[in-house]
Structure formats: structure tokens, C-alpha cells
PDB file of C-alpha atoms in Angstrom:
ATOM      1  CA  UNK A  94     -51.901 -13.955 -12.138  1.00 53.00           C
ATOM      2  CA  UNK A  95     -52.778 -10.895 -10.203  1.00 53.00           C
ATOM      3  CA  UNK A  96     -51.877 -12.650  -6.928  1.00 54.00           C
ATOM      4  CA  UNK A  97     -48.545 -13.866  -8.435  1.00 51.00           C
ATOM      5  CA  UNK A  98     -47.635 -10.300  -9.328  1.00 51.00           C
ATOM      6  CA  UNK A  99     -48.595  -9.068  -5.840  1.00 52.00           C
ATOM      7  CA  UNK A 100     -46.425 -11.883  -4.218  1.00 56.00           C
ATOM      8  CA  UNK A 101     -43.493 -10.958  -6.436  1.00 47.00           C
ATOM      9  CA  UNK A 102     -43.925  -7.229  -5.651  1.00 58.00           C
ATOM     10  CA  UNK A 103     -44.087  -7.996  -1.959  1.00 60.00           C
ATOM     11  CA  UNK A 104     -40.952 -10.222  -2.081  1.00 58.00           C
ATOM     12  CA  UNK A 105     -39.052  -7.543  -3.997  1.00 62.00           C
ATOM     13  CA  UNK A 106     -40.091  -4.893  -1.487  1.00 64.00           C
ATOM     14  CA  UNK A 107     -38.913  -7.183   1.348  1.00 59.00           C
ATOM     15  CA  UNK A 108     -35.537  -7.705  -0.329  1.00 60.00           C
ATOM     16  CA  UNK A 109     -35.040  -4.012  -0.771  1.00 60.00           C
ATOM     17  CA  UNK A 110     -35.834  -3.375   2.888  1.00 58.00           C
ATOM     18  CA  UNK A 111     -33.389  -6.129   3.922  1.00 53.00           C
ATOM     19  CA  UNK A 112     -30.665  -4.625   1.711  1.00 52.00           C
ATOM     20  CA  UNK A 113     -31.279  -1.197   3.218  1.00 57.00           C
ATOM     21  CA  UNK A 114     -30.632  -2.693   6.690  1.00 61.00           C
ATOM     22  CA  UNK A 115     -27.284  -4.171   5.726  1.00 71.00           C
ATOM     23  CA  UNK A 116     -24.454  -2.045   7.124  1.00 81.00           C
ATOM     24  CA  UNK A 117     -21.143  -2.090   5.383  1.00 84.00           C
ATOM     25  CA  UNK A 118     -18.327  -2.426   7.929  1.00 91.00           C
ATOM     26  CA  UNK A 119     -14.587  -2.014   7.799  1.00 92.00           C
ATOM     27  CA  UNK A 120     -14.116  -5.749   8.127  1.00 93.00           C
ATOM     28  CA  UNK A 121     -16.317  -6.335   5.077  1.00 93.00           C
ATOM     29  CA  UNK A 122     -14.146  -3.932   3.098  1.00 94.00           C
ATOM     30  CA  UNK A 123     -10.909  -5.613   4.237  1.00 95.00           C
ATOM     31  CA  UNK A 124     -12.356  -8.974   3.243  1.00 95.00           C
ATOM     32  CA  UNK A 125     -13.278  -7.790  -0.224  1.00 95.00           C
ATOM     33  CA  UNK A 126      -9.808  -6.207  -0.727  1.00 96.00           C
ATOM     34  CA  UNK A 127      -8.162  -9.444   0.437  1.00 96.00           C
ATOM     35  CA  UNK A 128     -10.360 -11.577  -1.889  1.00 95.00           C
ATOM     36  CA  UNK A 129      -9.589  -9.386  -4.946  1.00 95.00           C
ATOM     37  CA  UNK A 130      -5.910  -9.346  -4.187  1.00 95.00           C
ATOM     38  CA  UNK A 131      -5.890 -13.209  -4.042  1.00 94.00           C
ATOM     39  CA  UNK A 132      -7.900 -13.344  -7.176  1.00 93.00           C
ATOM     40  CA  UNK A 133      -5.282 -11.257  -8.966  1.00 93.00           C
ATOM     41  CA  UNK A 134      -2.411 -13.343  -7.679  1.00 91.00           C
ATOM     42  CA  UNK A 135      -4.150 -16.500  -8.863  1.00 91.00           C
ATOM     43  CA  UNK A 136      -4.217 -15.226 -12.424  1.00 89.00           C
ATOM     44  CA  UNK A 137      -0.472 -14.349 -12.683  1.00 86.00           C
ATOM     45  CA  UNK A 138       0.474 -17.568 -14.560  1.00 85.00           C
ATOM     46  CA  UNK A 139      -2.617 -18.129 -16.534  1.00 88.00           C
ATOM     47  CA  UNK A 140      -3.928 -14.776 -17.577  1.00 88.00           C
ATOM     48  CA  UNK A 141      -2.694 -11.659 -19.492  1.00 87.00           C
ATOM     49  CA  UNK A 142      -1.676  -8.563 -17.568  1.00 82.00           C
ATOM     50  CA  UNK A 143      -4.852  -6.860 -18.503  1.00 89.00           C
ATOM     51  CA  UNK A 144      -6.881  -9.782 -17.133  1.00 92.00           C
ATOM     52  CA  UNK A 145      -4.799  -9.919 -14.049  1.00 92.00           C
ATOM     53  CA  UNK A 146      -5.658  -6.443 -13.018  1.00 94.00           C
ATOM     54  CA  UNK A 147      -9.442  -6.868 -13.372  1.00 95.00           C
ATOM     55  CA  UNK A 148     -10.071  -7.859  -9.681  1.00 95.00           C
ATOM     56  CA  UNK A 149      -7.850  -5.041  -8.484  1.00 96.00           C
ATOM     57  CA  UNK A 150      -9.525  -2.422 -10.652  1.00 96.00           C
ATOM     58  CA  UNK A 151     -12.858  -3.633  -9.287  1.00 95.00           C
ATOM     59  CA  UNK A 152     -12.018  -3.197  -5.606  1.00 95.00           C
ATOM     60  CA  UNK A 153     -10.205   0.078  -6.418  1.00 96.00           C
ATOM     61  CA  UNK A 154     -13.603   1.491  -7.611  1.00 95.00           C
ATOM     62  CA  UNK A 155     -15.207   0.394  -4.305  1.00 94.00           C
ATOM     63  CA  UNK A 156     -12.454   2.083  -2.263  1.00 95.00           C
ATOM     64  CA  UNK A 157     -12.530   5.381  -4.151  1.00 93.00           C
ATOM     65  CA  UNK A 158     -16.228   5.777  -3.141  1.00 92.00           C
ATOM     66  CA  UNK A 159     -15.921   4.191   0.242  1.00 92.00           C
ATOM     67  CA  UNK A 160     -16.283   7.255   2.304  1.00 90.00           C
ATOM     68  CA  UNK A 161     -18.970   8.935   0.081  1.00 89.00           C
ATOM     69  CA  UNK A 162     -21.288   5.860  -0.026  1.00 88.00           C
ATOM     70  CA  UNK A 163     -20.676   4.162   3.306  1.00 88.00           C
ATOM     71  CA  UNK A 164     -19.061   6.739   5.590  1.00 89.00           C
ATOM     72  CA  UNK A 165     -15.876   4.737   6.103  1.00 91.00           C
ATOM     73  CA  UNK A 166     -12.679   6.729   5.802  1.00 91.00           C
ATOM     74  CA  UNK A 167     -10.173   5.338   3.289  1.00 92.00           C
ATOM     75  CA  UNK A 168      -7.064   4.546   5.261  1.00 93.00           C
ATOM     76  CA  UNK A 169      -3.680   2.772   4.787  1.00 94.00           C
ATOM     77  CA  UNK A 170      -5.012  -0.710   5.689  1.00 94.00           C
ATOM     78  CA  UNK A 171      -7.377  -0.476   2.781  1.00 96.00           C
ATOM     79  CA  UNK A 172      -4.927   1.045   0.278  1.00 96.00           C
ATOM     80  CA  UNK A 173      -1.643  -0.720   1.008  1.00 96.00           C
ATOM     81  CA  UNK A 174      -2.514  -4.311   0.099  1.00 96.00           C
ATOM     82  CA  UNK A 175      -4.108  -3.116  -3.140  1.00 97.00           C
ATOM     83  CA  UNK A 176      -1.123  -1.018  -4.057  1.00 97.00           C
ATOM     84  CA  UNK A 177       1.282  -3.857  -3.248  1.00 96.00           C
ATOM     85  CA  UNK A 178      -0.923  -6.167  -5.461  1.00 95.00           C
ATOM     86  CA  UNK A 179      -0.638  -3.728  -8.373  1.00 96.00           C
ATOM     87  CA  UNK A 180       3.183  -3.840  -7.963  1.00 94.00           C
ATOM     88  CA  UNK A 181       3.170  -7.634  -7.782  1.00 92.00           C
ATOM     89  CA  UNK A 182       1.778  -7.781 -11.341  1.00 92.00           C
ATOM     90  CA  UNK A 183       4.184  -5.010 -12.601  1.00 91.00           C
ATOM     91  CA  UNK A 184       1.788  -2.037 -12.473  1.00 93.00           C
ATOM     92  CA  UNK A 185       4.078   0.095 -10.344  1.00 93.00           C
ATOM     93  CA  UNK A 186       2.700   3.435 -11.488  1.00 93.00           C
ATOM     94  CA  UNK A 187      -0.815   2.390 -10.431  1.00 95.00           C
ATOM     95  CA  UNK A 188       0.409   1.174  -7.035  1.00 95.00           C
ATOM     96  CA  UNK A 189       2.328   4.405  -6.235  1.00 95.00           C
ATOM     97  CA  UNK A 190      -0.422   6.635  -7.618  1.00 95.00           C
ATOM     98  CA  UNK A 191      -3.063   4.820  -5.482  1.00 96.00           C
ATOM     99  CA  UNK A 192      -1.015   5.632  -2.355  1.00 96.00           C
ATOM    100  CA  UNK A 193       0.017   9.147  -3.204  1.00 94.00           C
ATOM    101  CA  UNK A 194      -3.456  10.204  -4.393  1.00 94.00           C
ATOM    102  CA  UNK A 195      -5.480   8.774  -1.562  1.00 94.00           C
ATOM    103  CA  UNK A 196      -3.141   8.939   1.482  1.00 93.00           C
ATOM    104  CA  UNK A 197      -1.832  12.200   2.697  1.00 89.00           C
ATOM    105  CA  UNK A 198       1.542  12.878   4.337  1.00 86.00           C
ATOM    106  CA  UNK A 199       1.441  12.937   8.190  1.00 81.00           C
ATOM    107  CA  UNK A 200       0.848  16.211   9.880  1.00 79.00           C
ATOM    108  CA  UNK A 201       2.383  15.173  13.164  1.00 76.00           C
ATOM    109  CA  UNK A 202       5.508  13.190  13.734  1.00 72.00           C
ATOM    110  CA  UNK A 203       4.967   9.392  14.223  1.00 67.00           C
ATOM    111  CA  UNK A 204       5.338   8.239  17.817  1.00 63.00           C
ATOM    112  CA  UNK A 205       8.669   6.900  18.909  1.00 59.00           C
ATOM    113  CA  UNK A 206       7.766   3.274  19.693  1.00 52.00           C
ATOM    114  CA  UNK A 207      11.175   2.584  21.207  1.00 48.00           C
ATOM    115  CA  UNK A 208      10.861   5.341  23.788  1.00 46.00           C
ATOM    116  CA  UNK A 209       7.114   4.706  24.131  1.00 43.00           C
ATOM    117  CA  UNK A 210       6.272   8.368  23.588  1.00 42.00           C
ATOM    118  CA  UNK A 211       2.829   9.320  22.416  1.00 47.00           C
ATOM    119  CA  UNK A 212       2.731  11.974  19.737  1.00 46.00           C
ATOM    120  CA  UNK A 213       0.092  14.637  19.558  1.00 49.00           C
ATOM    121  CA  UNK A 214      -2.899  13.391  17.628  1.00 51.00           C
ATOM    122  CA  UNK A 215      -4.158  15.093  14.470  1.00 60.00           C
ATOM    123  CA  UNK A 216      -7.378  13.864  12.836  1.00 61.00           C
ATOM    124  CA  UNK A 217      -5.720  14.359   9.412  1.00 63.00           C
ATOM    125  CA  UNK A 218      -3.285  11.625  10.251  1.00 76.00           C
ATOM    126  CA  UNK A 219      -6.028   9.062  10.187  1.00 82.00           C
ATOM    127  CA  UNK A 220      -5.872   8.988   6.410  1.00 85.00           C
ATOM    128  CA  UNK A 221      -2.132   9.382   6.134  1.00 89.00           C
ATOM    129  CA  UNK A 222       0.676   7.193   4.839  1.00 93.00           C
ATOM    130  CA  UNK A 223       2.108   4.699   7.353  1.00 91.00           C
ATOM    131  CA  UNK A 224       5.361   2.698   7.369  1.00 91.00           C
ATOM    132  CA  UNK A 225       3.793   0.115   5.019  1.00 93.00           C
ATOM    133  CA  UNK A 226       2.835   2.755   2.562  1.00 95.00           C
ATOM    134  CA  UNK A 227       6.411   4.135   2.323  1.00 94.00           C
ATOM    135  CA  UNK A 228       7.824   0.654   2.091  1.00 94.00           C
ATOM    136  CA  UNK A 229       5.677  -0.076  -0.881  1.00 95.00           C
ATOM    137  CA  UNK A 230       6.660   3.220  -2.545  1.00 95.00           C
ATOM    138  CA  UNK A 231      10.407   2.554  -1.956  1.00 93.00           C
ATOM    139  CA  UNK A 232      10.341  -1.022  -3.054  1.00 93.00           C
ATOM    140  CA  UNK A 233       8.388  -0.229  -6.221  1.00 93.00           C
ATOM    141  CA  UNK A 234      10.923   2.492  -7.105  1.00 92.00           C
ATOM    142  CA  UNK A 235      13.867   0.187  -6.426  1.00 89.00           C
ATOM    143  CA  UNK A 236      12.361  -2.558  -8.600  1.00 90.00           C
ATOM    144  CA  UNK A 237      12.036  -0.106 -11.457  1.00 89.00           C
ATOM    145  CA  UNK A 238      15.511   1.215 -10.823  1.00 85.00           C
ATOM    146  CA  UNK A 239      14.157   4.697 -10.128  1.00 88.00           C
ATOM    147  CA  UNK A 240      16.563   5.703  -7.433  1.00 84.00           C
ATOM    148  CA  UNK A 241      15.432   9.348  -7.438  1.00 87.00           C
ATOM    149  CA  UNK A 242      11.888   8.296  -6.484  1.00 90.00           C
ATOM    150  CA  UNK A 243      13.235   5.697  -3.915  1.00 90.00           C
ATOM    151  CA  UNK A 244      15.316   8.325  -2.155  1.00 89.00           C
ATOM    152  CA  UNK A 245      12.457  10.807  -2.230  1.00 91.00           C
ATOM    153  CA  UNK A 246      10.012   8.360  -0.638  1.00 92.00           C
ATOM    154  CA  UNK A 247      12.580   7.208   1.944  1.00 90.00           C
ATOM    155  CA  UNK A 248      13.315  10.871   2.870  1.00 90.00           C
ATOM    156  CA  UNK A 249       9.572  11.552   3.244  1.00 90.00           C
ATOM    157  CA  UNK A 250       9.328   8.568   5.433  1.00 90.00           C
ATOM    158  CA  UNK A 251      12.154   9.616   7.872  1.00 89.00           C
ATOM    159  CA  UNK A 252      11.048  13.234   7.927  1.00 88.00           C
ATOM    160  CA  UNK A 253       7.741  12.087   9.432  1.00 87.00           C
ATOM    161  CA  UNK A 254       9.595  10.096  12.185  1.00 86.00           C
ATOM    162  CA  UNK A 255       9.216   6.660  10.552  1.00 89.00           C
ATOM    163  CA  UNK A 256      12.293   4.514   9.768  1.00 88.00           C
ATOM    164  CA  UNK A 257      12.879   1.418   7.695  1.00 87.00           C
ATOM    165  CA  UNK A 258      13.709  -1.847   9.630  1.00 87.00           C
ATOM    166  CA  UNK A 259      16.557  -4.226   8.811  1.00 86.00           C
ATOM    167  CA  UNK A 260      13.966  -6.467   7.105  1.00 89.00           C
ATOM    168  CA  UNK A 261      12.901  -3.562   4.851  1.00 88.00           C
ATOM    169  CA  UNK A 262      16.516  -2.895   3.970  1.00 86.00           C
ATOM    170  CA  UNK A 263      17.205  -6.530   3.240  1.00 87.00           C
ATOM    171  CA  UNK A 264      14.069  -6.768   1.058  1.00 88.00           C
ATOM    172  CA  UNK A 265      15.057  -3.733  -0.975  1.00 86.00           C
ATOM    173  CA  UNK A 266      18.569  -5.137  -1.340  1.00 85.00           C
ATOM    174  CA  UNK A 267      17.324  -8.445  -2.761  1.00 87.00           C
ATOM    175  CA  UNK A 268      14.968  -6.587  -5.098  1.00 86.00           C
ATOM    176  CA  UNK A 269      17.925  -4.578  -6.354  1.00 83.00           C
ATOM    177  CA  UNK A 270      20.133  -7.523  -6.830  1.00 82.00           C
ATOM    178  CA  UNK A 271      17.469  -9.327  -8.826  1.00 83.00           C
ATOM    179  CA  UNK A 272      17.071  -6.213 -11.019  1.00 80.00           C
ATOM    180  CA  UNK A 273      20.925  -6.111 -11.578  1.00 76.00           C
ATOM    181  CA  UNK A 274      20.854  -9.846 -12.547  1.00 78.00           C
ATOM    182  CA  UNK A 275      18.088  -9.360 -14.949  1.00 75.00           C
ATOM    183  CA  UNK A 276      19.593  -6.313 -16.644  1.00 69.00           C
ATOM    184  CA  UNK A 277      23.191  -7.709 -16.561  1.00 65.00           C
ATOM    185  CA  UNK A 278      24.457  -4.446 -15.140  1.00 57.00           C
ATOM    186  CA  UNK A 279      26.522  -4.217 -12.018  1.00 55.00           C
ATOM    187  CA  UNK A 280      27.835  -0.628 -12.357  1.00 55.00           C
ATOM    188  CA  UNK A 281      26.085   0.535  -9.223  1.00 56.00           C
ATOM    189  CA  UNK A 282      25.484  -2.028  -6.584  1.00 59.00           C
ATOM    190  CA  UNK A 283      22.708  -1.834  -3.993  1.00 55.00           C
ATOM    191  CA  UNK A 284      25.353  -1.573  -1.222  1.00 58.00           C
ATOM    192  CA  UNK A 285      26.800   1.554  -2.865  1.00 62.00           C
ATOM    193  CA  UNK A 286      23.371   3.098  -3.183  1.00 61.00           C
ATOM    194  CA  UNK A 287      22.469   2.281   0.425  1.00 58.00           C
ATOM    195  CA  UNK A 288      25.737   3.810   1.554  1.00 53.00           C
ATOM    196  CA  UNK A 289      24.828   6.888  -0.417  1.00 58.00           C
ATOM    197  CA  UNK A 290      21.484   7.098   1.383  1.00 57.00           C
ATOM    198  CA  UNK A 291      23.154   6.791   4.737  1.00 49.00           C
ATOM    199  CA  UNK A 292      25.847   9.336   3.989  1.00 46.00           C
ATOM    200  CA  UNK A 293      23.295  11.809   2.727  1.00 55.00           C
ATOM    201  CA  UNK A 294      21.506  11.510   6.083  1.00 50.00           C
ATOM    202  CA  UNK A 295      18.321  10.063   4.588  1.00 57.00           C
ATOM    203  CA  UNK A 296      18.491   7.336   7.146  1.00 57.00           C
ATOM    204  CA  UNK A 297      19.857   8.773  10.470  1.00 54.00           C
ATOM    205  CA  UNK A 298      22.596   6.516  11.659  1.00 46.00           C
ATOM    206  CA  UNK A 299      21.300   6.240  15.165  1.00 42.00           C
ATOM    207  CA  UNK A 300      17.852   5.142  14.120  1.00 47.00           C
ATOM    208  CA  UNK A 301      19.358   2.739  11.607  1.00 45.00           C
ATOM    209  CA  UNK A 302      21.390   1.156  14.404  1.00 43.00           C
ATOM    210  CA  UNK A 303      18.453   0.895  16.627  1.00 47.00           C
ATOM    211  CA  UNK A 304      16.418  -0.844  13.842  1.00 48.00           C
ATOM    212  CA  UNK A 305      19.174  -3.292  13.289  1.00 46.00           C
ATOM    213  CA  UNK A 306      19.664  -4.180  16.961  1.00 44.00           C
ATOM    214  CA  UNK A 307      15.979  -4.524  17.596  1.00 48.00           C
ATOM    215  CA  UNK A 308      15.488  -6.930  14.668  1.00 44.00           C
TER     216      UNK A 308
END
């Protein structure tokens, strides 16, 4: 019996030492996020909304302590897929809150990819919103019919030197049309709202034209 206890203790000690040597990497985190997002999507037709969010809430807890526990900065590539997944199951507030709480606004202007200019680097931009983050915010707001929030997010995007592509605009257009069909209301069409955005200068016409031609 004494020898069995000693063997068990030795094995436990060996396992603890092995676990201590395991280094959590960025790829591991991305794999966990991806797996939990897939898990939530697979529950859409078979589980209640509260059950659908369980995998997402689990990985959110991991991300919130990512830098503290593992020294890995929380960045947009971790946050965006999770925020989009929350939106996918109708939890728009959770998705937008995740982005706005954990990703800062850019300090420097985004680089102009078309002219191949390199903007000055600021370390604070590592954990800032990117084009994907703003796209998620705008799309979520459009889905909810919250045009004030959509315009605010889009304006924040363009002020930082990032602009929606034709694909983004087409996606938002389709989302808006679906919402109109569901609500049975056609008082304000997506085209009129988009024209209002353009006329207000939210999307600079020159950048919009470049985005359309490049796509």
C-alpha cells in the first residue's frame, strides 16, 4: 500500500511538471476560439439560446484573462470571431460590447494599402479595432435597425483611415433588406440610408469609388 501511494504521488508530481512545461501559444488560443464558435453554430437548430451561448461564454472567459495568465495580448483576431458568433445567435449587445470593451480605437491612421504607404507604428494599435471589428459593429447595428449606432461605427472606421469594401456594403444591404422583409416595413430603404451616409461624408466618395473598382 505504501509503495502504491508513493507511485501515485510520483506520477502526480510528474504530471504537474509536464503541465508546467506546456506553453500556451497564440495558435492554441485561435484553435480554441474556432472550436467554441463551431460548437455554438452546431447548436443553433437543436438548443435554446441560453444553451447556444455556453461555448461562447466559456472561451470568452479564457480570452478575458489571456494576457494576465499567459502573457498573450488580446487582439482583434481573437475577439472578432467570437463577437461575430454572438451576433450569429442574436446576441448583438454581447458582440458589440466584447469589441468595444477589449479593443481600443487606433492611435495612428491605418496604412493606405492602395498607395502602399506605411503608417507610423504605435504599440497601442496592436490591441486596436481593425476593419473586421468595425464591419461586425456596423452589421450588428444594421441587423437591429439601429442606424445611429451603424453610422457612429462607420464614422469611427473611416476616421481611422479604414473604409468598407463593396462586399461590406452589399452584405449590409442584404441584411437591411432581410430586416425590412421581416418587419414588413419599407418606409426607409437601405439605398436611401446608404445615400444618406455618403451625402453626410461618412464614406468619402473617392475612397468608396476606389473600393468599388478594386473589388
